[in-house]
Coordinates of C-alpha atoms in Angstrom, one line a residue:
Chain A
M12 CA 42.2 -20.7 -40.0
L13 CA 41.7 -18.3 -37.2
F14 CA 37.9 -18.2 -37.4
D15 CA 35.9 -21.0 -38.9
I16 CA 32.6 -19.4 -40.1
N17 CA 31.1 -22.7 -41.1
N18 CA 31.8 -24.2 -37.7
F19 CA 30.3 -21.0 -36.1
T20 CA 27.1 -21.0 -38.1
G21 CA 26.7 -24.7 -37.7
L22 CA 26.8 -24.3 -34.0
F23 CA 23.6 -22.3 -33.7
P24 CA 21.1 -25.1 -34.5
I25 CA 22.9 -27.3 -31.9
V26 CA 23.1 -24.7 -29.2
L27 CA 19.6 -23.3 -29.9
S28 CA 18.2 -26.8 -29.4
S29 CA 19.0 -26.3 -25.7
L30 CA 17.2 -23.0 -25.6
G31 CA 14.1 -24.7 -24.3
L32 CA 15.9 -26.0 -21.2
T33 CA 17.5 -22.6 -20.6
S34 CA 14.1 -20.9 -20.9
E35 CA 12.5 -23.4 -18.7
I36 CA 15.0 -22.9 -15.9
A37 CA 14.7 -19.1 -16.3
L38 CA 10.9 -18.9 -16.3
L39 CA 10.5 -21.4 -13.4
S40 CA 13.1 -19.5 -11.4
L41 CA 11.4 -16.2 -12.2
I42 CA 8.0 -17.5 -11.0
G43 CA 9.5 -19.0 -7.9
T44 CA 11.5 -15.9 -7.1
F45 CA 8.5 -13.7 -7.6
F46 CA 6.4 -15.6 -5.0
L47 CA 9.2 -16.3 -2.5
S48 CA 10.3 -12.6 -2.6
L49 CA 6.7 -11.5 -2.2
I50 CA 6.2 -13.7 0.8
I51 CA 9.5 -12.6 2.4
A52 CA 8.7 -9.0 1.7
I53 CA 5.2 -9.2 3.3
I54 CA 6.6 -11.0 6.3
R55 CA 9.3 -8.3 6.8
Y56 CA 6.8 -5.5 6.0
Y57 CA 4.5 -6.6 8.9
K58 CA 7.5 -7.6 11.0
I59 CA 6.0 -11.0 11.8
P60 CA 8.0 -12.5 14.6
I61 CA 10.3 -15.5 14.2
L62 CA 9.7 -15.6 10.4
T63 CA 11.2 -12.1 10.0
Q64 CA 14.3 -13.2 11.9
F65 CA 14.5 -16.4 9.9
F66 CA 14.4 -14.6 6.6
N67 CA 16.8 -11.9 7.8
V68 CA 19.4 -14.7 8.2
F69 CA 18.3 -16.3 4.9
I70 CA 18.8 -13.0 3.1
T71 CA 22.2 -12.4 4.7
V72 CA 23.5 -15.8 3.7
F73 CA 22.2 -15.8 0.2
R74 CA 23.3 -12.3 -0.6
A75 CA 26.7 -12.7 0.8
T76 CA 27.6 -15.9 -1.1
P77 CA 28.3 -16.5 -4.8
L78 CA 25.6 -18.3 -6.8
V79 CA 27.9 -21.1 -7.8
V80 CA 28.8 -21.8 -4.2
E81 CA 25.1 -21.9 -3.3
L82 CA 24.5 -24.3 -6.2
F83 CA 27.3 -26.6 -5.1
M84 CA 26.1 -26.5 -1.5
I85 CA 22.6 -27.5 -2.6
F86 CA 23.6 -30.1 -5.2
F87 CA 26.8 -31.6 -3.9
A88 CA 27.3 -30.7 -0.2
L89 CA 23.9 -30.9 1.5
P90 CA 22.9 -34.3 0.1
C91 CA 26.0 -35.8 2.0
I92 CA 24.4 -34.7 5.3
F93 CA 20.8 -35.1 4.4
P94 CA 20.4 -38.2 2.2
A95 CA 16.8 -37.3 1.4
L96 CA 18.3 -34.6 -0.9
K97 CA 20.1 -37.1 -3.0
A98 CA 17.0 -37.5 -5.1
M99 CA 17.4 -33.9 -6.3
T100 CA 18.0 -33.5 -10.1
P101 CA 20.6 -31.0 -11.4
F102 CA 17.6 -29.1 -12.9
Q103 CA 15.9 -28.7 -9.6
A104 CA 19.2 -27.7 -7.9
V105 CA 19.8 -24.9 -10.5
V106 CA 16.2 -23.6 -10.2
L107 CA 16.3 -23.7 -6.4
S108 CA 19.7 -21.9 -6.1
L109 CA 18.5 -19.3 -8.6
I110 CA 15.3 -18.7 -6.6
F111 CA 17.1 -18.5 -3.3
N112 CA 19.8 -16.2 -4.6
T113 CA 17.6 -13.9 -6.5
S114 CA 14.9 -13.7 -3.8
S115 CA 17.5 -12.5 -1.3
F116 CA 17.9 -9.4 -3.5
M117 CA 14.4 -9.1 -4.9
A118 CA 12.7 -9.3 -1.4
E119 CA 14.3 -6.1 -0.5
S120 CA 13.1 -4.4 -3.7
F121 CA 9.6 -5.6 -3.0
R122 CA 9.7 -4.4 0.6
A123 CA 10.8 -1.0 -0.5
A124 CA 8.0 -1.0 -3.1
L125 CA 5.5 -1.9 -0.3
E126 CA 6.8 0.8 1.9
S127 CA 6.5 3.3 -1.0
V128 CA 2.7 3.2 -0.6
D129 CA 2.0 6.1 1.8
R130 CA 0.7 5.5 5.2
G131 CA -2.3 7.7 4.6
Q132 CA -3.9 5.4 2.0
I133 CA -3.5 2.5 4.4
E134 CA -5.2 4.5 7.1
A135 CA -8.0 5.3 4.6
C136 CA -8.5 1.5 4.2
Y137 CA -8.7 0.9 7.9
S138 CA -11.0 3.9 8.5
L139 CA -13.4 2.4 5.9
G140 CA -13.4 -0.9 7.9
M141 CA -11.1 -2.9 5.6
T142 CA -9.0 -5.6 7.1
K143 CA -5.2 -5.7 6.8
R144 CA -5.5 -8.4 4.2
Q145 CA -7.9 -6.4 2.1
A146 CA -5.7 -3.3 2.4
M147 CA -2.7 -5.3 1.2
L148 CA -4.5 -7.0 -1.7
R149 CA -6.7 -4.0 -2.9
V150 CA -4.5 -1.0 -2.3
I151 CA -0.9 -1.7 -1.3
L152 CA 0.1 -4.6 -3.7
P153 CA -1.3 -3.1 -6.9
Q154 CA 0.7 0.1 -6.4
A155 CA 3.8 -1.7 -5.0
F156 CA 3.8 -4.0 -8.0
V157 CA 4.1 -1.1 -10.5
V158 CA 6.9 0.4 -8.4
A159 CA 8.7 -3.0 -8.4
V160 CA 8.5 -3.9 -12.1
P161 CA 11.8 -2.3 -13.2
S162 CA 13.6 -4.2 -10.4
I163 CA 11.8 -7.4 -11.2
G164 CA 13.0 -6.9 -14.8
N165 CA 16.6 -6.5 -13.8
H166 CA 16.5 -9.5 -11.6
F167 CA 14.9 -11.5 -14.4
I168 CA 17.9 -10.6 -16.6
G169 CA 20.2 -11.7 -13.8
I170 CA 18.3 -15.0 -13.7
I171 CA 18.7 -15.6 -17.4
K172 CA 22.4 -15.1 -17.2
G173 CA 22.6 -17.2 -14.0
T174 CA 21.1 -20.2 -15.9
A175 CA 24.5 -20.6 -17.6
L176 CA 25.8 -22.1 -14.3
G177 CA 23.7 -25.2 -15.1
F178 CA 26.6 -26.8 -17.0
T179 CA 28.6 -27.0 -13.7
V180 CA 26.1 -29.7 -12.5
G181 CA 25.9 -31.4 -15.9
L182 CA 22.9 -29.7 -17.5
A183 CA 23.0 -29.5 -21.3
D184 CA 21.6 -26.0 -21.4
V185 CA 22.8 -23.3 -23.9
M186 CA 26.1 -23.0 -22.1
G187 CA 26.5 -26.7 -21.5
T188 CA 25.9 -27.6 -25.1
A189 CA 28.4 -25.0 -26.4
K190 CA 31.0 -26.2 -24.0
M191 CA 30.6 -29.8 -25.1
E192 CA 30.8 -28.7 -28.8
A193 CA 34.0 -26.7 -28.0
A194 CA 35.5 -29.7 -26.3
L195 CA 34.8 -31.9 -29.3
S196 CA 35.9 -29.5 -32.1
L197 CA 38.5 -27.6 -30.0
R198 CA 37.1 -24.5 -31.6
F199 CA 36.6 -22.4 -28.4
F200 CA 36.3 -19.0 -29.9
E201 CA 33.4 -20.1 -32.2
A202 CA 31.6 -21.9 -29.4
Y203 CA 31.8 -19.2 -26.8
L204 CA 31.1 -16.4 -29.4
C205 CA 27.9 -18.4 -30.3
V206 CA 26.9 -18.5 -26.6
T207 CA 27.7 -14.8 -26.3
V208 CA 25.4 -14.0 -29.3
V209 CA 22.6 -16.2 -28.0
Y210 CA 22.6 -14.6 -24.5
L211 CA 23.0 -11.1 -25.9
V212 CA 20.0 -11.5 -28.2
I213 CA 17.8 -13.1 -25.5
V214 CA 18.6 -10.4 -23.0
L215 CA 18.2 -7.6 -25.5
A216 CA 14.8 -9.0 -26.5
V217 CA 13.7 -9.3 -22.9
E218 CA 14.9 -5.8 -22.1
F219 CA 12.9 -4.5 -25.1
V220 CA 9.7 -6.2 -23.8
L221 CA 10.4 -4.9 -20.3
R222 CA 10.7 -1.4 -21.5
L223 CA 7.3 -1.6 -23.3
I224 CA 5.8 -3.0 -20.1
E225 CA 7.4 -0.2 -18.0
R226 CA 6.1 2.4 -20.3
R227 CA 2.6 1.0 -20.1
L228 CA 2.7 0.8 -16.3
A229 CA 4.1 4.4 -15.9
N230 CA 0.8 5.8 -17.2
L231 CA -1.4 3.2 -15.5
Y232 CA -2.7 5.1 -12.5
Chain B
M1 CA -25.2 7.9 18.6
L2 CA -21.6 8.7 19.6
K3 CA -20.6 8.7 23.2
I4 CA -17.0 8.9 24.5
S5 CA -16.0 8.9 28.1
K6 CA -12.6 9.4 29.8
L7 CA -10.6 8.9 26.6
T8 CA -6.9 9.2 27.1
K9 CA -4.0 8.9 24.8
S10 CA -0.3 9.5 25.3
F11 CA 2.7 9.4 22.9
N12 CA 6.0 8.6 24.5
G13 CA 5.0 9.9 27.8
L14 CA 3.3 13.0 26.4
N15 CA -0.3 13.1 27.4
V16 CA -2.2 14.3 24.4
L17 CA -5.7 13.4 25.5
K18 CA -6.3 13.6 29.3
G19 CA -9.8 12.2 29.6
V20 CA -12.1 13.5 26.9
D21 CA -15.9 13.1 27.3
L22 CA -18.3 13.9 24.6
T23 CA -21.8 13.0 23.4
L24 CA -23.2 13.5 19.9
E25 CA -26.8 12.8 19.0
S26 CA -27.9 11.3 15.8
G27 CA -28.1 13.7 12.9
K28 CA -26.2 16.4 14.6
V29 CA -23.0 18.1 13.5
M30 CA -20.3 18.8 16.1
A31 CA -17.3 21.0 15.4
V32 CA -14.1 20.5 17.4
I33 CA -12.1 23.7 17.7
G34 CA -9.1 24.7 19.7
P35 CA -5.4 25.8 19.4
S36 CA -2.9 23.7 17.5
G37 CA -1.4 20.7 19.2
T38 CA -4.3 20.2 21.7
G39 CA -5.2 16.8 20.4
K40 CA -8.1 17.5 18.0
S41 CA -6.8 15.2 15.3
T42 CA -5.7 12.7 17.8
L43 CA -9.2 12.6 19.3
L44 CA -10.7 11.9 15.8
R45 CA -8.0 9.2 15.1
C46 CA -8.7 7.5 18.4
I47 CA -12.4 7.3 17.7
N48 CA -11.8 4.9 14.8
F49 CA -8.6 3.4 16.3
L50 CA -6.2 4.7 13.7
E51 CA -4.5 5.6 17.0
R52 CA -5.1 3.2 19.8
P53 CA -6.3 5.1 22.8
D54 CA -4.8 4.2 26.2
S55 CA -8.1 4.0 28.0
G56 CA -11.7 5.2 27.8
I57 CA -15.0 4.0 26.5
I58 CA -16.1 4.6 22.9
E59 CA -19.7 3.8 22.0
I60 CA -21.1 4.3 18.5
D61 CA -24.6 3.1 17.4
G62 CA -24.7 0.3 19.9
V63 CA -21.0 -0.9 19.5
K64 CA -19.2 -0.2 22.7
I65 CA -15.5 -0.6 23.2
D66 CA -13.3 -0.3 26.2
A67 CA -10.1 1.0 24.7
S68 CA -7.8 -0.6 27.3
C69 CA -8.8 -4.1 26.3
A70 CA -10.2 -3.8 22.7
K71 CA -10.0 -6.9 20.6
S72 CA -9.3 -6.6 16.9
S73 CA -12.7 -8.0 15.9
E74 CA -14.3 -5.2 18.1
I75 CA -12.1 -2.6 16.4
Y76 CA -13.2 -3.7 12.9
R77 CA -16.9 -3.5 14.0
L78 CA -16.3 0.0 15.4
R79 CA -14.5 1.2 12.3
R80 CA -17.4 0.2 10.2
K81 CA -19.5 2.6 12.2
T82 CA -17.3 5.5 11.2
S83 CA -15.5 6.8 8.2
M84 CA -13.0 9.5 7.9
V85 CA -12.3 12.4 5.6
F86 CA -8.5 13.2 5.8
Q87 CA -6.6 16.4 5.6
N88 CA -4.5 14.9 2.7
Y89 CA -7.6 13.2 1.0
N90 CA -5.8 9.8 1.0
L91 CA -7.6 8.5 -2.1
F92 CA -6.5 5.2 -3.4
R93 CA -4.1 6.1 -6.1
N94 CA -4.6 2.9 -8.0
M95 CA -8.3 3.5 -8.4
T96 CA -10.4 6.0 -10.4
A97 CA -12.7 8.4 -8.6
L98 CA -15.6 5.9 -9.2
E99 CA -13.6 2.9 -8.0
N100 CA -12.6 4.9 -4.8
V101 CA -16.2 5.5 -4.0
M102 CA -17.2 1.9 -4.8
E103 CA -14.4 0.4 -2.7
P104 CA -16.0 0.5 0.7
M105 CA -19.3 -0.8 -0.7
V106 CA -17.7 -3.7 -2.7
T107 CA -15.0 -4.7 -0.3
V108 CA -16.5 -4.0 3.2
Q109 CA -20.2 -4.1 2.7
K110 CA -20.0 -6.8 -0.1
I111 CA -22.6 -5.0 -2.2
D112 CA -22.6 -6.4 -5.8
K113 CA -20.7 -4.4 -8.3
A114 CA -23.5 -3.1 -10.4
S115 CA -25.5 -1.6 -7.5
A116 CA -22.3 -0.2 -6.0
R117 CA -21.4 1.5 -9.3
E118 CA -24.9 3.0 -9.5
K119 CA -24.7 4.3 -6.0
A120 CA -21.2 5.6 -6.4
L121 CA -22.2 7.5 -9.6
E122 CA -25.0 9.0 -7.7
L123 CA -22.7 10.1 -4.9
L124 CA -20.2 11.5 -7.3
G125 CA -23.0 13.5 -8.8
K126 CA -23.9 14.9 -5.4
V127 CA -20.4 16.2 -4.9
G128 CA -20.4 17.6 -8.5
L129 CA -17.9 15.2 -10.0
A130 CA -20.0 12.9 -12.2
E131 CA -17.9 13.8 -15.2
K132 CA -14.7 13.0 -13.4
S133 CA -15.7 9.4 -12.4
D134 CA -13.0 7.8 -14.6
F135 CA -10.2 10.0 -13.5
Y136 CA -7.4 8.8 -11.4
P137 CA -6.6 10.9 -8.3
R138 CA -3.3 12.3 -9.7
K139 CA -5.4 13.9 -12.5
M140 CA -7.6 15.8 -10.1
S141 CA -7.2 19.0 -8.1
G142 CA -7.0 18.9 -4.4
G143 CA -10.5 20.2 -4.1
Q144 CA -11.8 17.5 -6.4
Q145 CA -9.9 14.8 -4.6
Q146 CA -11.3 15.9 -1.3
R147 CA -14.8 15.8 -2.7
V148 CA -14.2 12.3 -3.9
G149 CA -12.9 11.6 -0.4
I150 CA -16.2 12.8 1.1
A151 CA -18.2 10.7 -1.4
R152 CA -16.2 7.7 -0.4
A153 CA -16.8 8.4 3.3
V154 CA -20.5 8.6 2.7
A155 CA -20.5 5.4 0.6
S156 CA -19.1 3.5 3.6
D157 CA -22.5 3.7 5.2
A158 CA -20.9 4.9 8.4
K159 CA -23.1 6.2 11.2
V160 CA -20.7 9.0 12.0
I161 CA -18.4 10.8 9.5
L162 CA -15.2 12.2 11.0
F163 CA -13.6 15.2 9.2
D164 CA -10.0 15.8 10.1
E165 CA -9.2 19.3 8.9
P166 CA -10.7 18.7 5.5
T167 CA -9.6 22.0 4.0
S168 CA -6.3 22.5 5.6
S169 CA -4.1 21.4 2.7
L170 CA -6.2 23.1 0.0
D171 CA -5.5 26.4 -1.7
P172 CA -7.9 29.1 -0.5
E173 CA -9.7 29.2 -3.9
L174 CA -10.5 25.4 -3.6
T175 CA -11.7 25.6 0.0
G176 CA -15.1 26.9 -1.0
E177 CA -16.1 24.0 -3.1
V178 CA -15.3 21.5 -0.4
L179 CA -17.0 23.5 2.3
E180 CA -20.0 23.7 0.1
V181 CA -20.2 19.9 -0.2
I182 CA -19.8 19.5 3.6
R183 CA -22.5 22.1 4.2
R184 CA -25.0 20.3 2.0
L185 CA -24.1 17.0 3.7
A186 CA -24.7 18.6 7.1
N187 CA -28.3 19.3 6.0
T188 CA -29.0 15.7 5.2
N189 CA -29.2 14.3 8.8
I190 CA -25.7 12.6 8.7
T191 CA -24.0 12.7 12.0
M192 CA -20.7 14.5 11.7
L193 CA -17.7 15.4 13.8
I194 CA -15.5 18.0 12.3
V195 CA -12.1 19.3 13.3
T196 CA -11.5 22.5 11.5
H197 CA -9.8 25.9 11.6
E198 CA -12.5 27.5 9.5
M199 CA -14.3 29.3 12.3
K200 CA -17.0 31.0 10.3
F201 CA -17.8 27.7 8.6
A202 CA -17.8 25.8 11.9
R203 CA -20.1 28.3 13.5
E204 CA -22.5 28.2 10.6
I205 CA -22.9 24.4 10.2
A206 CA -22.3 23.1 13.7
D207 CA -25.2 22.2 16.1
T208 CA -22.7 21.9 19.0
M209 CA -19.1 22.8 19.4
I210 CA -16.4 21.7 21.8
F211 CA -13.3 23.7 22.6
L212 CA -10.4 21.4 23.2
E213 CA -7.4 22.7 25.1
G214 CA -4.5 20.8 26.7
G215 CA -6.1 17.4 26.0
L216 CA -9.4 18.3 27.8
V217 CA -12.7 19.6 26.8
A218 CA -12.5 23.2 28.0
G219 CA -15.9 24.3 26.9
Q220 CA -18.9 23.1 25.0
G221 CA -22.2 24.4 23.8
S222 CA -24.0 25.8 20.8
P223 CA -22.0 27.9 18.4
S224 CA -23.6 31.1 19.9
E225 CA -22.7 30.0 23.4
I226 CA -19.1 29.3 22.4
F227 CA -18.7 32.4 20.2
E228 CA -20.7 35.0 22.1
H229 CA -21.4 34.0 25.6
S230 CA -18.5 31.9 26.7
G231 CA -17.5 32.4 30.4
N232 CA -14.0 31.1 29.6
E233 CA -11.4 33.8 29.0
R234 CA -9.3 31.4 26.8
I235 CA -12.2 30.5 24.5
R236 CA -13.2 34.2 24.1
K237 CA -9.7 35.1 23.1
F238 CA -9.3 32.2 20.8
V239 CA -12.6 32.7 18.9
S240 CA -12.1 36.5 18.6
M241 CA -8.6 36.0 17.2
A242 CA -9.7 33.2 14.9
M243 CA -12.7 35.2 13.6
E244 CA -10.4 38.2 12.8
G245 CA -7.8 35.9 11.1

């Protein structure tokens, strides 16, 4: 039989039981990425010395290398040099590499969003006696955030798909579970089609929600 | 109230202000006139350190700053003594008209929200925009935005309000409503420094005028002294051309 429908449908409960782990990785990475990108963007926006140079190197490295290489560096390679890192779990390694990799892209989007707020409004803040911090929190960030939302959404989708690399360090996420099932039954088509469907549905659902949010935000101010 | 001495500012070696002195008494309105590119806007922007002057002394309501060695805490104190009405309005686009006017009270003066709202509504009423209080800037005309900008500047509780060509980016038919608001403000004992190209208006509302040329105060006096009895050939030419245009 070319396609075993019973095997295929039977895979879903097994694979979907790992959905929790995949979502956990994705959401933690998204939150981490959000804050790290924001910090990097603000540092680069104000051109804070030393930190700006540090993150310029950081961005160059993490943008120019494949996610899987970064993951292997963090999980397999660096602990050989720094024994303290041996305590790191595969879960932590995947989340960290997703945060570092995605932040190196998202920080640039955030910076562009910060810079999209015109100089005049910032001058208005200062002319009223507001501090740099108040101007950032009250005027720049609320507007930059709206500008950045479509790009945050795209990066989130990238993160969701990136979680599939978890299997390379032994995580039983959606991809890892399907791979194990395929190895047991030797029915590769069914297993990977199942993974394809699961990711497709998740990402389409996320895209749908993102579009609703974007439409709400477009008419916000 | 406002005293400036020997204020200088240069951009990339170009000396824009070459030692400006001026004194403005409390409750008075001073108009700054002069040809384009003579540093009128730069003068205003230096007074609240949106541009950092190279040297000179600025004193407003007891806060005295030496520009050549100003610390940021001093700059913040000085800025609280002034507020600015910009050529391009520069309203906060993420806030409604009401929130724009409340902002300096809530964030800088730390007035509680309820009182700030009450005062902001009153100010919006004074500029004739009470019914627009919940509108975002992009839903308002330039003239309306500028009137909100004026209300915001007044809300800041500044001792001196600086107007940087407040009507220059408005359509002619919207200029009138903004000038009317400034005119009413001028009658309420607020100290104002206005850079404008509206000569008739400047002459009408100003108590004193200065004529700025080449980064220096080339003449100063009452409007009638500047417009009718100036001994300076350049000033006479400038005002007669400006009044015709």
